[in-house]
mmCIF file of C-alpha atoms in Angstrom:
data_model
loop_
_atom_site.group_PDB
_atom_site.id
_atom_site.type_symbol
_atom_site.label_atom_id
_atom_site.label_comp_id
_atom_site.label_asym_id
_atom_site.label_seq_id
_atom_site.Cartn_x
_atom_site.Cartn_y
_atom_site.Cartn_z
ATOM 1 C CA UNK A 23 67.556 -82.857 -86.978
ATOM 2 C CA UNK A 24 65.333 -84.715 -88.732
ATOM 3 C CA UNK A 25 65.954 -88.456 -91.050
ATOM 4 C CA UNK A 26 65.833 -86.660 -94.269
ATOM 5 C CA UNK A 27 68.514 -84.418 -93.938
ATOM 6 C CA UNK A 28 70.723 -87.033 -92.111
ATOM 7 C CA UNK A 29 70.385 -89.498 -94.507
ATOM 8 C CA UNK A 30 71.157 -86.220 -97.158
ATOM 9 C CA UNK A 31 74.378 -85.515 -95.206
ATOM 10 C CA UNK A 32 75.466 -89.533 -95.744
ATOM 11 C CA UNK A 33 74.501 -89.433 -99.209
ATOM 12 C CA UNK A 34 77.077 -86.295 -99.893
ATOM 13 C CA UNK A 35 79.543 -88.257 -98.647
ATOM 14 C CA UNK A 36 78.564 -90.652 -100.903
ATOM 15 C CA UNK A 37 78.719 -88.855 -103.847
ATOM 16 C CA UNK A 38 82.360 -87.851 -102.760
ATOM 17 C CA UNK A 39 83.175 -91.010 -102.379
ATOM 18 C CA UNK A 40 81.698 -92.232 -105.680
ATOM 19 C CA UNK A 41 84.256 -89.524 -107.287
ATOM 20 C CA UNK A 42 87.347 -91.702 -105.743
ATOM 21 C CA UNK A 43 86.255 -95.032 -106.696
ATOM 22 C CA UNK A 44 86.733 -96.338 -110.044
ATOM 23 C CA UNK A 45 83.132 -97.781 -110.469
ATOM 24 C CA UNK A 46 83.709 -97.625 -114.635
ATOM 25 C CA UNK A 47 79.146 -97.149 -114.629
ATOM 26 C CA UNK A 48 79.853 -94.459 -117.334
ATOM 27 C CA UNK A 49 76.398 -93.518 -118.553
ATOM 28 C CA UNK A 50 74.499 -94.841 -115.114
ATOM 29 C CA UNK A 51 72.369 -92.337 -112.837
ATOM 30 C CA UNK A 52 72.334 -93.075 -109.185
ATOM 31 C CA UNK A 53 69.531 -93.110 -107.015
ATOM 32 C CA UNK A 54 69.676 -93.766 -103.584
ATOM 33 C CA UNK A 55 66.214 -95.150 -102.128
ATOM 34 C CA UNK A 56 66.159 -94.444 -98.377
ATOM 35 C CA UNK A 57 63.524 -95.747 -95.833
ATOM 36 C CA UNK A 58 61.642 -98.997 -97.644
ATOM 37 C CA UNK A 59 58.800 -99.758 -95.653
ATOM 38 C CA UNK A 60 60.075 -101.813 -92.513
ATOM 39 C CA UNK A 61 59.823 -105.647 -93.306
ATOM 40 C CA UNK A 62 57.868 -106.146 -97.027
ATOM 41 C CA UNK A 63 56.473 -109.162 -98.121
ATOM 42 C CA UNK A 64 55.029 -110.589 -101.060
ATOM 43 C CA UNK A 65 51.670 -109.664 -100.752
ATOM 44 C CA UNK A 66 52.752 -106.163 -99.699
ATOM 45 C CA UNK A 67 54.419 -105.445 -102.704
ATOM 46 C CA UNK A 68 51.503 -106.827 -104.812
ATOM 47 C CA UNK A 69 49.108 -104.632 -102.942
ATOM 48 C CA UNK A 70 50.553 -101.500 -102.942
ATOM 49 C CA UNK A 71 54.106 -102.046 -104.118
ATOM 50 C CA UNK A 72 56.849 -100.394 -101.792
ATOM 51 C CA UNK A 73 57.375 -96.764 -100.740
ATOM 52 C CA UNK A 74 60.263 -95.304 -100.658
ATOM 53 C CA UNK A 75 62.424 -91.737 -100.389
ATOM 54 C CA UNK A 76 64.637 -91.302 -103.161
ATOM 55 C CA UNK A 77 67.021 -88.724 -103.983
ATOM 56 C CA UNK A 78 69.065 -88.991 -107.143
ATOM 57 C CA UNK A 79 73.066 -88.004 -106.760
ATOM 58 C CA UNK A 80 73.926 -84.954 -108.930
ATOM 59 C CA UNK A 81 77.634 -85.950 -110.416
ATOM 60 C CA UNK A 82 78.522 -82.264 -109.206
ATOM 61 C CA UNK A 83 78.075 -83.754 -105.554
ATOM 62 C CA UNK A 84 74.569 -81.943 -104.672
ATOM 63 C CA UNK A 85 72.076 -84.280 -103.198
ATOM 64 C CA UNK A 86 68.488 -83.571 -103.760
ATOM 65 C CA UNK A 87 65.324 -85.759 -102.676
ATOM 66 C CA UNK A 88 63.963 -86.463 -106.081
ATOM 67 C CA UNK A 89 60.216 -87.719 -104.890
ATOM 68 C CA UNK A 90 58.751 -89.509 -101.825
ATOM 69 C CA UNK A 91 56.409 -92.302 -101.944
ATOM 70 C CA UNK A 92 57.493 -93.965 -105.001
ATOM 71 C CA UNK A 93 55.604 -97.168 -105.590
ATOM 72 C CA UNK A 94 56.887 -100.251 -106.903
ATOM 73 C CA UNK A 95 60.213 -100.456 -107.980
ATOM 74 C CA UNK A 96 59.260 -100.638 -111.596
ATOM 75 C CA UNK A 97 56.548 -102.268 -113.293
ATOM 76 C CA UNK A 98 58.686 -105.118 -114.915
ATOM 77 C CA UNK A 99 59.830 -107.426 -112.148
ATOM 78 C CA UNK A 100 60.606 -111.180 -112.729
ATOM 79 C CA UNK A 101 59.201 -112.523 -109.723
ATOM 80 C CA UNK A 102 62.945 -113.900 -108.680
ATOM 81 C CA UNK A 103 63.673 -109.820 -108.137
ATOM 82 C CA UNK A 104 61.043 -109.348 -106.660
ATOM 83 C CA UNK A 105 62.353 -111.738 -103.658
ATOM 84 C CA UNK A 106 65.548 -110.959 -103.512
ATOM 85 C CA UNK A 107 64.628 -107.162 -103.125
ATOM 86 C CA UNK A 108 62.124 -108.659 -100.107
ATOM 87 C CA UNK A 109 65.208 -110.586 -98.770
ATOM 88 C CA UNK A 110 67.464 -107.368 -99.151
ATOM 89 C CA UNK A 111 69.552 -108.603 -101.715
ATOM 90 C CA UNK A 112 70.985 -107.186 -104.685
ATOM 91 C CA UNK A 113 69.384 -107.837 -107.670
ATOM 92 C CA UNK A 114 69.347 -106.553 -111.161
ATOM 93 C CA UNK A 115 66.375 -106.222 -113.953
ATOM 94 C CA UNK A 116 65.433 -104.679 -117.089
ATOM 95 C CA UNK A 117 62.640 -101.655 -117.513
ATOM 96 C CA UNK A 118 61.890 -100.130 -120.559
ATOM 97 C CA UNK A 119 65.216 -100.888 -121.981
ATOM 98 C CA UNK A 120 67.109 -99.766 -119.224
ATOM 99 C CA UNK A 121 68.820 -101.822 -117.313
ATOM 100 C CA UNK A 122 68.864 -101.215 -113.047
ATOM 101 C CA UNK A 123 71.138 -102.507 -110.210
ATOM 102 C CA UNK A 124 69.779 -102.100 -106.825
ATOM 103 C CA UNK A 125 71.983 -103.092 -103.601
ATOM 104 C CA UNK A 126 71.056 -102.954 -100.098
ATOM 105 C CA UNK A 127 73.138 -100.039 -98.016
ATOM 106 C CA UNK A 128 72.462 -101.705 -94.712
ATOM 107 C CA UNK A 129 69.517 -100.788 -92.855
ATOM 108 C CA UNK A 130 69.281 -97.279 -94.283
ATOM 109 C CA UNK A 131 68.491 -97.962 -97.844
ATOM 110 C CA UNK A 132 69.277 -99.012 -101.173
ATOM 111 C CA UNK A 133 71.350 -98.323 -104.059
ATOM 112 C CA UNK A 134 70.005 -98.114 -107.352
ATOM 113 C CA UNK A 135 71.847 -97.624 -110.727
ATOM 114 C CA UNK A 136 70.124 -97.294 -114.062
ATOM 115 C CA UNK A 137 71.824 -97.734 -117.068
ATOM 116 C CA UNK A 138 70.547 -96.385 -120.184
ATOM 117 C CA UNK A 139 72.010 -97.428 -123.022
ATOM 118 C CA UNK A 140 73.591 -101.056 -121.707
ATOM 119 C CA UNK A 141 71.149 -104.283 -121.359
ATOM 120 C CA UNK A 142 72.763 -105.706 -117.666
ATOM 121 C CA UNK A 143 75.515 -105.198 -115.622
ATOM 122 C CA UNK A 144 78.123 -107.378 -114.511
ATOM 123 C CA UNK A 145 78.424 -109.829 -112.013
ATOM 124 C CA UNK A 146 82.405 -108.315 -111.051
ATOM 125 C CA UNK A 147 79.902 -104.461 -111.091
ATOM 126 C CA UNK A 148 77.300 -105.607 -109.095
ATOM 127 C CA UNK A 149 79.779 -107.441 -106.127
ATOM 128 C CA UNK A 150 81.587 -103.684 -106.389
ATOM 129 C CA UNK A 151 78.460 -102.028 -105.653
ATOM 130 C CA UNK A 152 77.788 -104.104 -102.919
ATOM 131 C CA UNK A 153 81.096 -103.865 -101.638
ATOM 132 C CA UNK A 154 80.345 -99.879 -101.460
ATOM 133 C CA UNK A 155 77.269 -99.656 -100.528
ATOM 134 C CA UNK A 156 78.199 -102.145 -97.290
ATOM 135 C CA UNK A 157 81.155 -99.391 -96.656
ATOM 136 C CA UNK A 158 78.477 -96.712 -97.170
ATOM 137 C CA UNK A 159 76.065 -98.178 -94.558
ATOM 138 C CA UNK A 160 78.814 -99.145 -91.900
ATOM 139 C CA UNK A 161 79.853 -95.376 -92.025
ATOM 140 C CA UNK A 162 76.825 -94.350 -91.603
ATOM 141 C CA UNK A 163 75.803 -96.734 -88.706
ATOM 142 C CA UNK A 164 79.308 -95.267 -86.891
ATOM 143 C CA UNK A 165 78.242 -91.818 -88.138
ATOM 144 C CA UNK A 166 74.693 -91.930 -85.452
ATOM 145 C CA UNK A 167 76.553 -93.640 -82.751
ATOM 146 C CA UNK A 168 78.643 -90.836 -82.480
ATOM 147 C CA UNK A 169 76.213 -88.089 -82.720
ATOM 148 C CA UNK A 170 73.944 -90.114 -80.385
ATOM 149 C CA UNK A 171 77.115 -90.613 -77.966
ATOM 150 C CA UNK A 172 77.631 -86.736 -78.331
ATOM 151 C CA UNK A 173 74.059 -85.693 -77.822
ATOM 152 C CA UNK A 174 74.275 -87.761 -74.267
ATOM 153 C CA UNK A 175 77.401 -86.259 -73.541
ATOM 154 C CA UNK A 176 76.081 -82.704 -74.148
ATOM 155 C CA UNK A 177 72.923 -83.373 -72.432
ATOM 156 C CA UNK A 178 75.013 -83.969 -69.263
ATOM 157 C CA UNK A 179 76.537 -81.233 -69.261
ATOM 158 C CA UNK A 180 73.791 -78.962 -69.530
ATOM 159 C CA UNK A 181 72.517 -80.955 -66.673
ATOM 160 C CA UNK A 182 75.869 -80.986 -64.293
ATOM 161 C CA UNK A 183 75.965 -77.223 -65.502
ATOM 162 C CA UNK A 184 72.663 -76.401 -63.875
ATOM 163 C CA UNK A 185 73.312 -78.671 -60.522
ATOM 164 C CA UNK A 186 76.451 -76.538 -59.836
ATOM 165 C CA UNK A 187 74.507 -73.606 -59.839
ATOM 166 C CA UNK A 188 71.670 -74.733 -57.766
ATOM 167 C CA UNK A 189 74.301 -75.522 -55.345
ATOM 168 C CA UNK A 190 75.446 -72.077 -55.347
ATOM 169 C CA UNK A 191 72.708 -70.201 -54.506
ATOM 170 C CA UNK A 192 72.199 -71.762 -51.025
ATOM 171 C CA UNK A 193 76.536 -71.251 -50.589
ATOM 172 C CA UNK A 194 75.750 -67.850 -50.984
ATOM 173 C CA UNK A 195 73.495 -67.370 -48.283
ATOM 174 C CA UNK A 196 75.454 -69.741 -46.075
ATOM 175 C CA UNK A 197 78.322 -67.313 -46.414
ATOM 176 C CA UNK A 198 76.054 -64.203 -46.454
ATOM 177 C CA UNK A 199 74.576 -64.995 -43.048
ATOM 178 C CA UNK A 200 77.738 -66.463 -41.448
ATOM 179 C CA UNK A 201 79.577 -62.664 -42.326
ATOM 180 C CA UNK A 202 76.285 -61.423 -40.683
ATOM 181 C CA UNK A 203 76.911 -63.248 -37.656
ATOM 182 C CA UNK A 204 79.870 -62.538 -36.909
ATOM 183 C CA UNK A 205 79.729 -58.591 -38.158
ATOM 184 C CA UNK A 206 76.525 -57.676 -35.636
ATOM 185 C CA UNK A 207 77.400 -60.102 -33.196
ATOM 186 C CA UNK A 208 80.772 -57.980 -31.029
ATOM 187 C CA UNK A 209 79.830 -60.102 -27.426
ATOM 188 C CA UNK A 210 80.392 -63.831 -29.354
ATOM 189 C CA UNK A 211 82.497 -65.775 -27.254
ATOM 190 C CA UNK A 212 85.778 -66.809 -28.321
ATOM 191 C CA UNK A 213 85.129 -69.845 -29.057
ATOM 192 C CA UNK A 214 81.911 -69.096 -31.099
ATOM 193 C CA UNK A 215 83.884 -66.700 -32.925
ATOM 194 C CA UNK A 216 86.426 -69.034 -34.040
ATOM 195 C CA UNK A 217 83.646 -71.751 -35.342
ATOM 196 C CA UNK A 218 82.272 -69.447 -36.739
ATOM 197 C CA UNK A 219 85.168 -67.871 -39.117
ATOM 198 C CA UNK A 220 85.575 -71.943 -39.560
ATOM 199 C CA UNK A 221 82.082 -72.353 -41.487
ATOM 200 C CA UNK A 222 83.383 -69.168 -42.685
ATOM 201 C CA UNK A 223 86.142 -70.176 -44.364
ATOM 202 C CA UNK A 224 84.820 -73.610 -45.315
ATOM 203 C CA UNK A 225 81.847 -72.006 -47.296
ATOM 204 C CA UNK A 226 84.735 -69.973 -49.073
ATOM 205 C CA UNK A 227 86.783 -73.339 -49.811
ATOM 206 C CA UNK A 228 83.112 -74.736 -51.172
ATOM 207 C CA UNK A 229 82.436 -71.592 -53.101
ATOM 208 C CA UNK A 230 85.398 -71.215 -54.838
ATOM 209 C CA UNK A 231 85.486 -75.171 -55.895
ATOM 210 C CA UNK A 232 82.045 -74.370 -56.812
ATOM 211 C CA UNK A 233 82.805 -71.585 -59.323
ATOM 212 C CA UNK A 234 85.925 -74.077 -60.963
ATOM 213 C CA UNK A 235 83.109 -76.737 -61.851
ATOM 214 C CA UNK A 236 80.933 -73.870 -63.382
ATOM 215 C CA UNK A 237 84.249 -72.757 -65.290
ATOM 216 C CA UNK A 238 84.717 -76.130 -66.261
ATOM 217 C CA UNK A 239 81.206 -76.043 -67.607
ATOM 218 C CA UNK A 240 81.407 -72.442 -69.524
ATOM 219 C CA UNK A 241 84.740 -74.015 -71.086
ATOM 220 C CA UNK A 242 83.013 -77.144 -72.505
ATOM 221 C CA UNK A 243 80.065 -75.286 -73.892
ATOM 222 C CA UNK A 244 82.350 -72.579 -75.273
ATOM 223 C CA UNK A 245 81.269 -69.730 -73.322
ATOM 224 C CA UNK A 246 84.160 -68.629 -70.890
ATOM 225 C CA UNK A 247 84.475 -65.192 -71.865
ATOM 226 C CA UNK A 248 87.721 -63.472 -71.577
ATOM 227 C CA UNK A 249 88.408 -59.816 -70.295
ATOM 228 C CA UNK A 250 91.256 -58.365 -71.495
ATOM 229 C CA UNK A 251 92.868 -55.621 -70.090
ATOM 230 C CA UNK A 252 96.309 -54.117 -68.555
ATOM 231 C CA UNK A 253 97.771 -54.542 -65.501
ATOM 232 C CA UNK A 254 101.172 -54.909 -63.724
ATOM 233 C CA UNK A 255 102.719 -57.742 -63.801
ATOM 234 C CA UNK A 256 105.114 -58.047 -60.448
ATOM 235 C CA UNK A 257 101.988 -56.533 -58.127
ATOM 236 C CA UNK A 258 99.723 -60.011 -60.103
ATOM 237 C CA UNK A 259 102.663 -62.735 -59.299
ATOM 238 C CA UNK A 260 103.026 -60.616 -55.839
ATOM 239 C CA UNK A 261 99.263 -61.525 -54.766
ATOM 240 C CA UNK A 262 99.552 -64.900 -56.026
ATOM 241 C CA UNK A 263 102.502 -65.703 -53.643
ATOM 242 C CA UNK A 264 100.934 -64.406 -51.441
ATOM 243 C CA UNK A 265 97.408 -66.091 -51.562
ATOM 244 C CA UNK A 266 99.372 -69.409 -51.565
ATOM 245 C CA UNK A 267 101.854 -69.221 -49.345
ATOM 246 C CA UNK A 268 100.008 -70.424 -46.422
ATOM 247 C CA UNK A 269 100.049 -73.862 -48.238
ATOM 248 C CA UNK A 270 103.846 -73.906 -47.419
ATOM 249 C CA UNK A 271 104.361 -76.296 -45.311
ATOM 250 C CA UNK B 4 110.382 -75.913 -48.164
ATOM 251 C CA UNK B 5 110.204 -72.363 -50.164
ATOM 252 C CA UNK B 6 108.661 -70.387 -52.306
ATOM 253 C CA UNK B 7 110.541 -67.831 -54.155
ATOM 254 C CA UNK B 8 109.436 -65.015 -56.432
ATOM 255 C CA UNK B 9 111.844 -63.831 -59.366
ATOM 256 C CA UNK B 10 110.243 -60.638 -60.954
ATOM 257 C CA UNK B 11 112.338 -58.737 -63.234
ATOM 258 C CA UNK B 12 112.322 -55.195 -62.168
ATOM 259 C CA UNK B 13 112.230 -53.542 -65.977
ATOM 260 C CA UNK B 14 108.796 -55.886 -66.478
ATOM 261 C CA UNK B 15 105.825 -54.279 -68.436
ATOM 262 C CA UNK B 16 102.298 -54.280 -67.872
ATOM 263 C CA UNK B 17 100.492 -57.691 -69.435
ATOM 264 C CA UNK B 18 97.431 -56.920 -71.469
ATOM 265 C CA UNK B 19 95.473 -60.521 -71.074
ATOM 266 C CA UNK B 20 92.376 -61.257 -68.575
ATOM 267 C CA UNK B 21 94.070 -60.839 -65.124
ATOM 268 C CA UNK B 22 91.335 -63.037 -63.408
ATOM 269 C CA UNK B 23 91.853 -66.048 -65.783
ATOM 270 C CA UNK B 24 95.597 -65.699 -65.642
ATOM 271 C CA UNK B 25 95.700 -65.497 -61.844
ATOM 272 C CA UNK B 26 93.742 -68.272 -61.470
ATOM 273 C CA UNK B 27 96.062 -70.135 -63.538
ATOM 274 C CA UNK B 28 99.059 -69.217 -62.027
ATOM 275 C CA UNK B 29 97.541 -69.997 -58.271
ATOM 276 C CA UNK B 30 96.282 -73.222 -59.235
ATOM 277 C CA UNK B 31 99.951 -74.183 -60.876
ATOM 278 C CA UNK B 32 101.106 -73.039 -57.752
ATOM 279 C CA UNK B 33 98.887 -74.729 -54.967
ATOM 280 C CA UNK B 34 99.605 -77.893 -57.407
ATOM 281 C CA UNK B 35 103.577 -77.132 -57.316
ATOM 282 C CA UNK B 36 103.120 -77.201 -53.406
ATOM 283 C CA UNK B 37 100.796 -80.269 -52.923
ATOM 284 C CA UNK B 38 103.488 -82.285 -55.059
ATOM 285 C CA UNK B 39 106.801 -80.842 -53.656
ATOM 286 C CA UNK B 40 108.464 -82.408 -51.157
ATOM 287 C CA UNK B 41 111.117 -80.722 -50.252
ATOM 288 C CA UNK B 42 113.232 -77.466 -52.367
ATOM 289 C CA UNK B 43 112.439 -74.327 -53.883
ATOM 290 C CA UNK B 44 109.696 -73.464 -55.721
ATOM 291 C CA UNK B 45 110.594 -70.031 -58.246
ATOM 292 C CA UNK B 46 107.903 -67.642 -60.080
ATOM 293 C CA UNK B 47 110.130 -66.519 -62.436
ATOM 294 C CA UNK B 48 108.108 -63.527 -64.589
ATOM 295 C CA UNK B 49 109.891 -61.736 -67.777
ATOM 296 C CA UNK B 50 109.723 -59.852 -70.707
ATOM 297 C CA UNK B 51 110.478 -61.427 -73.765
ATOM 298 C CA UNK B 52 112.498 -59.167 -76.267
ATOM 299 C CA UNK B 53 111.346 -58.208 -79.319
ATOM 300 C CA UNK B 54 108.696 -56.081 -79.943
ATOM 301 C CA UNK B 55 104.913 -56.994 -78.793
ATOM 302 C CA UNK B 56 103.084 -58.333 -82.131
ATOM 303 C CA UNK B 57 106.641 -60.589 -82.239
ATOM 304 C CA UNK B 58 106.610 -62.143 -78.984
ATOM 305 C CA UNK B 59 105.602 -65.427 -78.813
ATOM 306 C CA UNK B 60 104.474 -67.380 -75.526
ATOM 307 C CA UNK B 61 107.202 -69.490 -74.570
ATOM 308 C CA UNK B 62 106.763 -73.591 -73.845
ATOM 309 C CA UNK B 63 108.335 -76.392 -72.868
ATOM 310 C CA UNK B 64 109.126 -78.349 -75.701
ATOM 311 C CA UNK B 65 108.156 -81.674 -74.184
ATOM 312 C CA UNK B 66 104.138 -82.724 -73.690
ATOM 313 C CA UNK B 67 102.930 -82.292 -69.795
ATOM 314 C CA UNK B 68 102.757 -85.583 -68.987
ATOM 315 C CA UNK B 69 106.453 -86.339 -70.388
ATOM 316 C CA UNK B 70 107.650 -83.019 -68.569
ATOM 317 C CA UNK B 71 106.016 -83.833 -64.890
ATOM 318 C CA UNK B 72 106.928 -87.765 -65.056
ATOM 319 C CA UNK B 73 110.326 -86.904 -64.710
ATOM 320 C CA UNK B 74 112.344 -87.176 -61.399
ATOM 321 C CA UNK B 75 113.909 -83.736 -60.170
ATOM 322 C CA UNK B 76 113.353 -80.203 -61.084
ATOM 323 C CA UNK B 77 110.718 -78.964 -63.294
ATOM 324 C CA UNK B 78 110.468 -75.946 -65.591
ATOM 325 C CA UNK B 79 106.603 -74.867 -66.324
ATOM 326 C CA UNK B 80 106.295 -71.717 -68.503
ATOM 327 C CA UNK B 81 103.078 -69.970 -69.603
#
């Protein structure tokens, strides 16, 4: 999965989000500016000005990346913006009449709002944007720990999943041989014969633990296929009394 | 210590895995072993009335952990 279409996937949830809160921007598009160029300076951003993803929120909820490698933010920057963006503050300017908001979402990116038809926003607008855009970034920041947390855990069980059957193969011809054994072998002492059904049986005790940890496995991954079919009920409880019962103390 | 089968004789034929549901049972049952002291231990296997697409599996009401922490007899149903 690659950045873009995580950062997408937040920004949906933005947009839903956007529809719950009463942020009163009537007339304002929203872009969201994702991936600034790690630590800018000054003399960056008078060299080559800063580039940037951004995808503009559709008020139907869509989220499409609008263009990559946008340049400076606009060309009209008081130089007092022009830090605060560098320090990852919010900060607000005019450009070509309209006037722009810009908040920090954490480390992921940036808010932008551009009004149209109104000279500046608010000082109460702008703390609300922050506000959301902090929420934004938090639930994003929770949103990668978890999927990182989940890729691990998945990862490990593909990995127990293929130890458990690397261990059967050799219980298979442990038991194989030891059945050999004592099938061709009629003169075995006594005593031979009775260690022997021991590995016998032990090897069946393994086996059988072995297959529960591969069921375990299928289970998690969602492959334990079921067989349906008919059969009697009172001959199925009969055989597993009976397989038990020597547990009776 | 005993273990006691209660089949009802008029019982029909299940249509589930039988593997999967054998293995169930046996492992409630080695567990009902390992943790009984003393007493009986019943498989108790019916047929609920009402027809087939109407039957429901039964449960116990309460969660497993509330139904095993308590002292005395317990009632498992699958």
């Amino acid at each position: 999965m690659d950045e873009a279409s995580d950062f997408e996937r937040i920004l949906s949830l933005l947009t839903e989000s956007l529809k719950t809160v009463d942020l009163t921007f009537d007339g304002c598009e929203i872009d969201v500016l994702g991936e600034p160029v790690e630590n800018p300076t000054m003399e960056m951003f008078e060299q080559t000005g800063f580039k940037y993803k951004t995808y503009r929120l559709d008020p139907t909820g869509t989220v499409a990346p609008r263009s990559y490698n946008v340049a400076a933010p606009f060309p009209i920057v008081i130089e007092q913006t022009v830090e605060r963006f560098i320090a990852g503050e919010p900060w607000q300017g005019t450009s070509e009449g309209q006037a722009i908001v810009e908040v920090p979402a954490g480390a992921y990116g940036r808010l932008r709002l551009t009004a149209s038809e109104r000279d500046s926003f608010t000082e109460d607008e702008v703390v609300t944007l922050r506000e959301f855009a902090d929420a934004v970034a938090l639930g994003y920041a929770r949103y990668l720990d978890i999927r990182d947390i989940q890729q691990q855990s998945e990862l490990k069980s593909a990995f127990f999943a293929s130890t458990v059957h690397e261990i059967r193969t050799p219980m298979n011809a442990i038991k194989g041989f030891t059945n050999l054994l004592l099938r061709r072998l009629e003169n075995l002492a006594d005593r031979q014969k009775e260690n022997l059904e021991k590995v016998d049986q032990a090897s069946d005790h393994l086996l059988s633990i072995v297959n529960d940890l591969l069921d375990l496995s299928k289970i998690e991954a969602g492959q334990m296929d079921i067989t349906p079919g008919k059969f009697g009920v009172a001959e199925m409880v009969d055989l597993c009394v009976s397989t038990v019962s020597p547990l009776v103390g | 210590m005993e273990l006691v089968q209660d089949v009802a004789e008029d019982i029909e034929e299940a249509n589930t895995d039988k593997v999967r549901l054998q293995q169930m049972i046996i492992n409630l049952l080695s567990n009902a072993i390992k943790f009984t002291e003393s007493g009986t231990i019943t498989v108790t296997a019916r047929s609920e009335k009402g027809n087939q697409s109407a039957a429901t599996p039964t449960h116990d009401s309460r969660s497993p952990s509330e139904a095993l922490a308590q002292e005395g007899p317990h009632d498992l149903r699958i």
